[in-house]
Short mmCIF file of C-alpha atoms in Angstrom, two decimals:
data_model
loop_
_atom_site.label_atom_id
_atom_site.label_comp_id
_atom_site.label_asym_id
_atom_site.label_seq_id
_atom_site.Cartn_x
_atom_site.Cartn_y
_atom_site.Cartn_z
CA UNK A 232 61.86 -51.97 -45.45
CA UNK A 233 62.01 -50.39 -41.93
CA UNK A 234 65.48 -49.20 -41.00
CA UNK A 235 65.42 -51.21 -37.75
CA UNK A 236 66.20 -54.36 -39.72
CA UNK A 237 69.53 -52.80 -40.85
CA UNK A 238 69.84 -54.98 -43.95
CA UNK A 239 72.73 -52.93 -45.42
CA UNK A 240 74.71 -53.58 -42.24
CA UNK A 241 73.91 -57.29 -42.39
CA UNK A 242 74.94 -57.44 -46.05
CA UNK A 243 78.22 -55.71 -45.24
CA UNK A 244 78.89 -58.15 -42.40
CA UNK A 245 78.42 -61.05 -44.84
CA UNK A 246 81.13 -59.68 -47.14
CA UNK A 247 83.45 -62.60 -46.38
CA UNK A 248 80.96 -65.13 -47.74
CA UNK A 249 80.32 -66.19 -51.31
CA UNK A 250 78.30 -63.72 -53.39
CA UNK A 251 75.49 -66.24 -53.92
CA UNK A 252 75.27 -66.85 -50.15
CA UNK A 253 75.16 -63.14 -49.38
CA UNK A 254 72.40 -62.54 -51.90
CA UNK A 255 70.36 -65.51 -50.70
CA UNK A 256 70.70 -64.68 -46.99
CA UNK A 257 69.74 -61.03 -47.41
CA UNK A 258 66.78 -62.06 -49.58
CA UNK A 259 65.70 -64.58 -46.96
CA UNK A 260 65.75 -61.95 -44.22
CA UNK A 261 63.81 -59.51 -46.44
CA UNK A 262 61.13 -62.16 -47.02
CA UNK A 263 60.90 -62.83 -43.27
CA UNK A 264 60.68 -59.11 -42.44
CA UNK A 265 57.85 -58.71 -44.96
CA UNK A 266 56.06 -61.68 -43.38
CA UNK A 267 56.48 -60.16 -39.91
CA UNK A 268 55.08 -56.85 -41.14
CA UNK A 269 51.72 -58.58 -41.53
CA UNK A 270 51.76 -59.01 -37.74
CA UNK A 271 52.71 -55.33 -37.25
CA UNK A 272 56.27 -56.23 -36.22
CA UNK A 273 58.60 -53.73 -37.85
CA UNK A 274 61.96 -54.70 -36.35
CA UNK A 275 63.99 -57.67 -35.10
CA UNK A 276 63.46 -56.73 -31.44
CA UNK A 277 59.79 -57.72 -31.79
CA UNK A 278 60.54 -61.24 -33.02
CA UNK A 279 60.30 -64.25 -30.71
CA UNK A 280 60.99 -67.95 -31.26
CA UNK A 281 57.31 -68.72 -31.89
CA UNK A 282 57.27 -66.24 -34.79
CA UNK A 283 60.24 -68.01 -36.34
CA UNK A 284 58.77 -71.47 -35.96
CA UNK A 285 55.45 -70.35 -37.45
CA UNK A 286 57.29 -68.77 -40.36
CA UNK A 287 59.22 -71.95 -41.17
CA UNK A 288 56.00 -73.95 -40.86
CA UNK A 289 54.33 -71.59 -43.35
CA UNK A 290 57.15 -72.23 -45.81
CA UNK A 291 56.44 -75.94 -45.55
CA UNK A 292 52.80 -75.40 -46.55
CA UNK A 293 54.07 -73.69 -49.73
CA UNK A 294 55.76 -76.98 -50.66
CA UNK A 295 59.23 -75.46 -50.82
CA UNK A 296 62.11 -77.91 -51.02
CA UNK A 297 63.49 -78.99 -47.67
CA UNK A 298 66.92 -77.67 -48.62
CA UNK A 299 65.43 -74.23 -49.35
CA UNK A 300 63.70 -74.09 -45.96
CA UNK A 301 66.91 -75.24 -44.26
CA UNK A 302 68.82 -72.42 -45.97
CA UNK A 303 66.25 -69.86 -44.85
CA UNK A 304 66.56 -71.14 -41.27
CA UNK A 305 70.35 -70.81 -41.54
CA UNK A 306 69.97 -67.24 -42.83
CA UNK A 307 67.75 -66.31 -39.88
CA UNK A 308 70.16 -67.90 -37.38
CA UNK A 309 72.98 -65.92 -38.93
CA UNK A 310 71.01 -62.67 -38.96
CA UNK A 311 69.82 -62.78 -35.35
CA UNK A 312 73.22 -63.89 -34.11
CA UNK A 313 74.64 -60.79 -35.82
CA UNK A 314 71.95 -58.61 -34.24
CA UNK A 315 72.94 -59.83 -30.77
CA UNK A 316 76.64 -59.22 -31.46
CA UNK A 317 75.85 -55.69 -32.59
CA UNK A 318 73.91 -55.08 -29.39
CA UNK A 319 70.71 -54.34 -31.29
CA UNK A 320 68.71 -57.01 -29.44
CA UNK A 321 69.22 -58.57 -26.03
CA UNK A 322 68.61 -62.23 -26.78
CA UNK A 323 68.72 -64.48 -29.82
CA UNK A 324 65.29 -65.95 -30.72
CA UNK A 325 66.80 -68.00 -33.56
CA UNK A 326 69.38 -69.80 -31.44
CA UNK A 327 69.35 -73.52 -32.36
CA UNK A 328 66.53 -72.86 -34.85
CA UNK A 329 66.12 -75.78 -37.24
CA UNK A 330 63.91 -76.36 -40.24
CA UNK A 331 61.00 -78.76 -39.61
CA UNK A 332 61.89 -82.39 -40.25
CA UNK A 333 60.47 -83.94 -43.38
CA UNK A 334 61.13 -86.29 -46.22
CA UNK A 335 64.08 -84.76 -47.99
CA UNK A 336 64.84 -85.57 -51.60
CA UNK A 337 67.96 -87.50 -52.37
CA UNK A 338 70.26 -85.75 -54.82
CA UNK A 339 69.91 -86.89 -58.41
CA UNK A 340 72.77 -88.99 -59.75
CA UNK A 341 73.53 -89.13 -63.46
CA UNK A 342 73.72 -92.53 -65.11
CA UNK A 343 76.92 -93.66 -66.76
CA UNK A 344 75.23 -93.12 -70.14
CA UNK A 345 74.32 -89.53 -69.20
CA UNK A 346 77.89 -88.82 -68.09
CA UNK A 347 79.27 -90.32 -71.30
CA UNK A 348 76.88 -88.15 -73.33
CA UNK A 349 78.00 -85.00 -71.50
CA UNK A 350 81.66 -85.74 -72.13
CA UNK A 351 81.16 -86.63 -75.78
CA UNK A 352 81.82 -83.09 -77.02
CA UNK A 353 82.48 -82.90 -80.74
CA UNK A 354 83.94 -79.95 -82.64
CA UNK A 355 87.17 -78.03 -82.47
CA UNK A 356 86.11 -74.40 -82.02
CA UNK A 357 87.20 -72.42 -78.93
CA UNK A 358 83.69 -72.84 -77.50
CA UNK A 359 83.79 -76.60 -78.05
CA UNK A 360 87.14 -76.81 -76.29
CA UNK A 361 85.90 -74.68 -73.43
CA UNK A 362 82.76 -76.77 -72.99
CA UNK A 363 84.77 -79.98 -73.04
CA UNK A 364 87.22 -78.64 -70.44
CA UNK A 365 84.38 -77.44 -68.18
CA UNK A 366 82.54 -80.76 -68.29
CA UNK A 367 85.65 -82.89 -67.88
CA UNK A 368 86.72 -80.81 -64.88
CA UNK A 369 83.31 -81.04 -63.22
CA UNK A 370 83.42 -84.82 -63.68
CA UNK A 371 87.04 -85.13 -62.53
CA UNK A 372 86.93 -83.00 -59.38
CA UNK A 373 83.28 -82.64 -58.35
CA UNK A 374 83.59 -78.86 -58.06
CA UNK A 375 80.85 -76.53 -56.93
CA UNK A 376 79.88 -74.35 -59.88
CA UNK A 377 81.09 -71.25 -58.00
CA UNK A 378 84.48 -72.90 -57.53
CA UNK A 379 84.78 -73.69 -61.22
CA UNK A 380 83.76 -70.17 -62.27
CA UNK A 381 86.27 -68.66 -59.85
CA UNK A 382 89.24 -70.62 -61.17
CA UNK A 383 92.25 -68.72 -62.47
CA UNK A 384 94.79 -70.11 -64.92
CA UNK A 385 97.36 -70.29 -62.14
CA UNK A 386 95.08 -72.61 -60.16
CA UNK A 387 95.44 -75.35 -62.78
CA UNK A 388 98.57 -77.50 -62.60
CA UNK A 389 98.53 -79.77 -65.64
CA UNK A 390 101.92 -81.28 -64.90
CA UNK A 391 100.93 -82.10 -61.34
CA UNK A 392 97.41 -83.11 -62.45
CA UNK A 393 95.72 -80.94 -59.82
CA UNK A 394 93.46 -77.90 -59.48
CA UNK A 395 93.42 -75.57 -56.48
CA UNK A 396 90.00 -74.17 -55.58
CA UNK A 397 88.69 -71.67 -53.04
CA UNK A 398 85.65 -73.24 -51.41
CA UNK A 399 83.10 -72.15 -48.83
CA UNK A 400 84.47 -70.23 -45.89
CA UNK A 401 87.44 -69.19 -48.06
CA UNK A 402 88.97 -72.63 -47.49
CA UNK A 403 91.45 -73.69 -50.14
CA UNK A 404 91.89 -77.28 -51.27
CA UNK A 405 93.93 -79.02 -53.95
CA UNK A 406 92.20 -81.73 -55.95
CA UNK A 407 93.53 -84.44 -58.26
CA UNK A 408 92.15 -84.67 -61.80
CA UNK A 409 92.17 -87.55 -64.27
CA UNK A 410 93.80 -87.82 -67.69
CA UNK A 411 90.65 -86.85 -69.58
CA UNK A 412 90.41 -83.57 -67.69
CA UNK A 413 94.14 -82.86 -68.14
CA UNK A 414 93.88 -83.38 -71.90
CA UNK A 415 90.73 -81.24 -72.22
CA UNK A 416 92.21 -78.43 -70.11
CA UNK A 417 95.46 -78.49 -72.08
CA UNK A 418 93.55 -78.25 -75.37
CA UNK A 419 91.47 -75.32 -74.07
CA UNK A 420 94.25 -73.34 -72.41
CA UNK A 421 96.68 -73.72 -75.31
CA UNK A 422 94.26 -73.60 -78.23
CA UNK A 423 91.10 -71.71 -77.38
CA UNK A 424 91.32 -69.59 -74.26
CA UNK A 425 93.44 -66.83 -75.82
CA UNK A 426 91.03 -66.58 -78.76
CA UNK A 427 88.24 -65.43 -76.42
CA UNK A 428 88.11 -62.08 -74.65
CA UNK A 429 87.86 -61.82 -70.90
CA UNK A 430 89.90 -61.22 -67.75
CA UNK A 431 93.37 -62.50 -68.63
CA UNK A 432 93.74 -64.41 -65.38
CA UNK A 433 90.38 -66.23 -65.64
CA UNK A 434 90.51 -69.90 -66.57
CA UNK A 435 87.05 -69.86 -68.17
CA UNK A 436 85.26 -67.02 -69.97
CA UNK A 437 82.01 -66.57 -71.87
CA UNK A 438 81.24 -65.02 -75.24
CA UNK A 439 80.47 -61.65 -73.62
CA UNK A 440 84.10 -61.25 -72.57
CA UNK A 441 83.45 -61.90 -68.88
CA UNK A 442 84.37 -64.66 -66.48
CA UNK A 443 82.18 -67.74 -66.92
CA UNK A 444 79.13 -67.64 -64.63
CA UNK A 445 76.84 -70.30 -63.12
CA UNK A 446 74.15 -69.69 -65.75
CA UNK A 447 76.74 -70.18 -68.50
CA UNK A 448 77.69 -73.54 -67.00
CA UNK A 449 74.01 -74.54 -66.82
CA UNK A 450 73.62 -73.68 -70.51
CA UNK A 451 76.63 -75.86 -71.37
CA UNK A 452 74.97 -78.79 -69.59
CA UNK A 453 71.67 -78.13 -71.35
CA UNK A 454 73.38 -78.09 -74.75
CA UNK A 455 75.50 -81.18 -74.21
CA UNK A 456 73.28 -83.43 -72.08
CA UNK A 457 70.58 -85.83 -73.19
CA UNK A 458 68.25 -84.60 -70.42
CA UNK A 459 67.93 -81.38 -68.42
CA UNK A 460 70.47 -81.37 -65.60
CA UNK A 461 72.25 -79.09 -63.17
CA UNK A 462 75.95 -78.57 -62.35
CA UNK A 463 75.37 -79.83 -58.81
CA UNK A 464 74.06 -83.12 -60.21
CA UNK A 465 77.55 -83.74 -61.61
CA UNK A 466 78.97 -83.11 -58.13
CA UNK A 467 76.47 -85.57 -56.64
CA UNK A 468 77.45 -88.11 -59.27
CA UNK A 469 81.15 -87.62 -58.54
CA UNK A 470 80.67 -88.30 -54.83
CA UNK A 471 78.37 -91.28 -55.33
CA UNK A 472 80.67 -92.94 -57.86
CA UNK A 473 83.62 -92.56 -55.47
CA UNK A 474 81.66 -94.25 -52.67
CA UNK A 475 80.42 -96.96 -55.02
CA UNK A 476 84.05 -97.60 -55.89
CA UNK A 477 85.03 -98.07 -52.24
CA UNK A 478 86.34 -94.62 -51.29
CA UNK A 479 86.44 -93.79 -47.59
CA UNK A 480 83.74 -91.35 -46.49
CA UNK A 481 86.25 -88.97 -44.90
CA UNK A 482 88.29 -88.89 -48.09
CA UNK A 483 85.16 -87.93 -50.02
CA UNK A 484 84.46 -85.25 -47.39
CA UNK A 485 87.90 -83.74 -48.00
CA UNK A 486 87.53 -83.88 -51.77
CA UNK A 487 84.12 -82.17 -51.66
CA UNK A 488 85.26 -79.53 -49.16
CA UNK A 489 82.50 -80.28 -46.65
CA UNK A 490 83.07 -78.80 -43.20
CA UNK A 491 80.97 -81.53 -41.58
CA UNK A 492 80.98 -85.25 -42.23
CA UNK A 493 77.20 -85.21 -41.76
CA UNK A 494 76.86 -83.27 -45.01
CA UNK A 495 78.78 -85.96 -46.88
CA UNK A 496 76.78 -88.80 -45.35
CA UNK A 497 73.79 -88.09 -47.60
CA UNK A 498 75.77 -89.71 -50.40
CA UNK A 499 75.92 -92.98 -48.50
CA UNK A 500 72.12 -93.08 -48.74
CA UNK A 501 72.26 -92.32 -52.47
CA UNK A 502 74.79 -95.09 -52.95
CA UNK A 503 72.60 -97.56 -51.06
CA UNK A 504 69.64 -96.62 -53.25
CA UNK A 505 71.74 -97.31 -56.34
CA UNK A 506 72.81 -100.66 -54.94
CA UNK A 507 69.18 -101.61 -54.26
CA UNK A 508 68.22 -100.62 -57.80
CA UNK A 509 71.02 -102.66 -59.31
CA UNK A 510 70.21 -105.62 -57.06
CA UNK A 511 66.53 -105.48 -57.91
CA UNK A 512 67.23 -105.33 -61.61
CA UNK A 513 69.88 -108.04 -61.80
CA UNK A 514 69.29 -110.70 -59.15
CA UNK A 515 67.09 -113.47 -60.60
CA UNK A 516 65.03 -113.79 -57.39
CA UNK A 517 64.92 -110.14 -56.35
#
């Protein structure tokens, strides 16, 4: 990779962001730089807005998910904004760059039967108790998987029935949890956590003696669910069920830790789809 792209400097500048975001953004810029090399452009000063738009259009022809293309556009906006601030380039070709519009996929929502299956954890080993606590907490608070994996013991207040998480942008929020999550967490923390090695402050650990990671959480879902799923699907389900139950959209925004209400509004569409499905399947003349 030509030095003009200064990817180590960009990675260092992203140090305040989540590790997954840093890795994804640097990878996105690497992919773009490699694409530009085919046009004999070996540095950011040779990039113009037309290059960027053609690149995003090429991603669409590869049938990448709309969310993936949107993230790559965000990475490029971030990168070129940083280049301008560093004085490496005179103008920002990615300013206001947006991914091409298209039919985005609505997030998948688990059925009540799928949720019940996930939470029906049998067994009384430390792993069983850990899995039960993880799943109950995901269901109770709609956490991002990174937030769950980053939890420390001190972040869990069983008496106050809350968990305190560090979300995107290093923003902290305190979330209520239900009785099922309190009971599962109490069983894990008092009768399983100390039997497993790992950082003493970590709330959740794996069998390798390290803090629980996103792949570990995915494996828990795969073992316990009736169908393949993803931790974020539980978060989608949490938000949709709250809206179905009459929760205010801004309250859901606060609970999810979304910086923008527009991000939360996708769940209103999911909820409407669920209402249409229920209506179509139950009304005698639908």
